[in-house]
């Protein structure tokens, strides 16, 4: 298959169908390929083209991509592959929506970013945002099974209320797949 | 400055002016930041938005991004950050336009990809291509100063003859900046 065809989403499909295609295409692309830069780069493209094939508010997504742990500084995220306008390079844990997702390891679904304490305005056009942590299994000091943050999925939308529980459900599935399918 | 503003190119500027803005913005973004994933991700965005602000054929650019050396396999490129449709994950040195740029360490300016021996059709829409090697200084066994390939800039266009010597000149400047400004 020509790789670019993965980015083609049929007109008139539902959000659930678009996300299902993203997950299926991502899984197929990751088969035999565990490089995280390569896999995040193709996933950002899949997500971008999925949103652009859907009606508003999904079509109003203006940034889709990733931040990962900054190898040069603990408790800091650094920009990974994305589609959209130029973005902030680093984000401290706890700062803004991305930083909150990183420090809490919980999905942040923010209908209005201007009401979010400490929101970082990389792009003033972004009005709502969803950020999903990507975690991998890790063993605690006591041998207890824990999870470790390796990065986040970050999607911005140019209108308020761009995301809901459907986005949360599928992006959390995608984060789980990315955690398992890449060498971090 | 809000980072997204870097992606805004004024209407009516020339290709030379757009590339000059890309180079200036890239240099500013790289100041204090040498992470190659982060810097290539923002550079792909800058290039994409520059092309989209220009008249045809530049506006017909349908893929702008990077391949880097695959850490898991010598003489192979692996996909880096990009803007455009889902792309081939790995490319062997010598294979297609990207592989030719990697093995010769010379810019490949291809007005019609269908006439290029061994062209890899990641996307059938791509009709012309320019690929510029990113090199860093390296010492040879005899102490002689040499250069080493670390990646390539790859730009595809959906019409034939999408690129000329202006693109070569500025993309080679960009490759030189990327070679110097990132830790590879």
Short mmCIF file of C-alpha atoms in Angstrom, two decimals, chain B residues 52-158:
data_model
loop_
_atom_site.label_atom_id
_atom_site.label_comp_id
_atom_site.label_asym_id
_atom_site.label_seq_id
_atom_site.Cartn_x
_atom_site.Cartn_y
_atom_site.Cartn_z
CA UNK B 52 1.53 27.48 1.67
CA UNK B 53 1.93 31.29 1.70
CA UNK B 54 3.58 31.36 -1.76
CA UNK B 55 2.09 31.12 -5.26
CA UNK B 56 2.28 27.87 -7.29
CA UNK B 57 4.26 25.73 -7.67
CA UNK B 58 5.48 26.27 -4.05
CA UNK B 59 1.90 26.27 -2.73
CA UNK B 60 1.54 22.78 -4.23
CA UNK B 61 4.14 21.34 -1.83
CA UNK B 62 2.42 18.28 -0.32
CA UNK B 63 5.12 16.98 2.06
CA UNK B 64 7.85 18.81 3.99
CA UNK B 65 10.00 17.09 6.55
CA UNK B 66 12.97 15.02 7.49
CA UNK B 67 14.55 11.59 7.51
CA UNK B 68 17.46 10.90 9.85
CA UNK B 69 19.98 8.06 10.22
CA UNK B 70 18.23 4.97 11.59
CA UNK B 71 19.94 4.16 14.91
CA UNK B 72 18.85 0.52 14.51
CA UNK B 73 20.35 -0.12 11.05
CA UNK B 74 23.40 1.30 9.28
CA UNK B 75 22.91 2.79 5.80
CA UNK B 76 19.20 3.32 6.39
CA UNK B 77 17.15 6.49 6.86
CA UNK B 78 14.17 6.61 9.22
CA UNK B 79 11.24 9.02 9.21
CA UNK B 80 11.55 12.18 11.33
CA UNK B 81 9.13 15.07 11.95
CA UNK B 82 7.15 16.25 8.91
CA UNK B 83 4.00 17.96 7.66
CA UNK B 84 1.93 16.12 5.05
CA UNK B 85 0.42 12.67 4.56
CA UNK B 86 1.67 9.50 6.24
CA UNK B 87 5.09 8.56 4.86
CA UNK B 88 7.42 5.60 4.29
CA UNK B 89 9.09 4.73 7.58
CA UNK B 90 12.53 3.64 6.37
CA UNK B 91 14.56 4.22 3.20
CA UNK B 92 17.77 2.35 2.35
CA UNK B 93 20.75 4.46 1.25
CA UNK B 94 20.79 4.56 -2.54
CA UNK B 95 17.08 3.88 -2.90
CA UNK B 96 14.94 6.56 -4.56
CA UNK B 97 15.57 10.30 -4.37
CA UNK B 98 16.10 10.38 -0.57
CA UNK B 99 18.40 7.38 -0.68
CA UNK B 100 20.42 8.95 -3.50
CA UNK B 101 20.90 12.16 -1.49
CA UNK B 102 22.02 10.08 1.51
CA UNK B 103 24.51 7.92 -0.38
CA UNK B 104 26.00 10.72 -2.53
CA UNK B 105 25.71 13.45 0.15
CA UNK B 106 24.61 15.72 -2.72
CA UNK B 107 21.36 17.64 -3.15
CA UNK B 108 18.91 15.90 -5.49
CA UNK B 109 16.70 18.33 -7.45
CA UNK B 110 14.20 16.19 -9.39
CA UNK B 111 11.73 18.00 -11.69
CA UNK B 112 9.84 14.76 -12.50
CA UNK B 113 10.07 11.93 -9.98
CA UNK B 114 8.58 9.42 -12.43
CA UNK B 115 11.75 9.73 -14.51
CA UNK B 116 14.02 9.11 -11.49
CA UNK B 117 15.38 5.53 -11.41
CA UNK B 118 14.04 3.60 -8.42
CA UNK B 119 11.73 6.40 -7.22
CA UNK B 120 9.76 5.32 -4.12
CA UNK B 121 6.10 6.34 -4.47
CA UNK B 122 5.16 6.94 -0.82
CA UNK B 123 2.48 9.22 -2.27
CA UNK B 124 1.38 8.99 -5.90
CA UNK B 125 0.44 12.67 -5.78
CA UNK B 126 4.09 13.74 -5.51
CA UNK B 127 5.43 14.77 -8.91
CA UNK B 128 8.68 16.60 -8.13
CA UNK B 129 11.06 16.56 -5.19
CA UNK B 130 14.12 18.19 -3.67
CA UNK B 131 16.25 16.39 -1.09
CA UNK B 132 19.13 18.10 0.70
CA UNK B 133 21.61 16.23 2.92
CA UNK B 134 22.25 17.49 6.46
CA UNK B 135 25.92 17.00 7.32
CA UNK B 136 28.12 17.58 10.34
CA UNK B 137 31.92 17.79 10.57
CA UNK B 138 33.69 14.49 11.24
CA UNK B 139 37.35 13.56 11.42
CA UNK B 140 38.59 10.86 9.03
CA UNK B 141 40.98 8.07 10.13
CA UNK B 142 43.91 10.14 8.86
CA UNK B 143 42.80 13.19 10.84
CA UNK B 144 41.54 14.83 7.67
CA UNK B 145 38.41 16.97 8.11
CA UNK B 146 35.40 15.24 6.55
CA UNK B 147 31.64 15.50 6.81
CA UNK B 148 29.18 12.89 8.04
CA UNK B 149 25.52 12.57 7.05
CA UNK B 150 23.00 12.89 9.91
CA UNK B 151 19.76 13.30 7.96
CA UNK B 152 18.03 14.84 4.96
CA UNK B 153 15.52 17.58 4.26
CA UNK B 154 12.85 16.17 1.92
CA UNK B 155 10.26 18.35 0.14
CA UNK B 156 7.69 16.92 -2.30
CA UNK B 157 5.48 18.87 -4.68
CA UNK B 158 2.24 17.75 -6.33
#
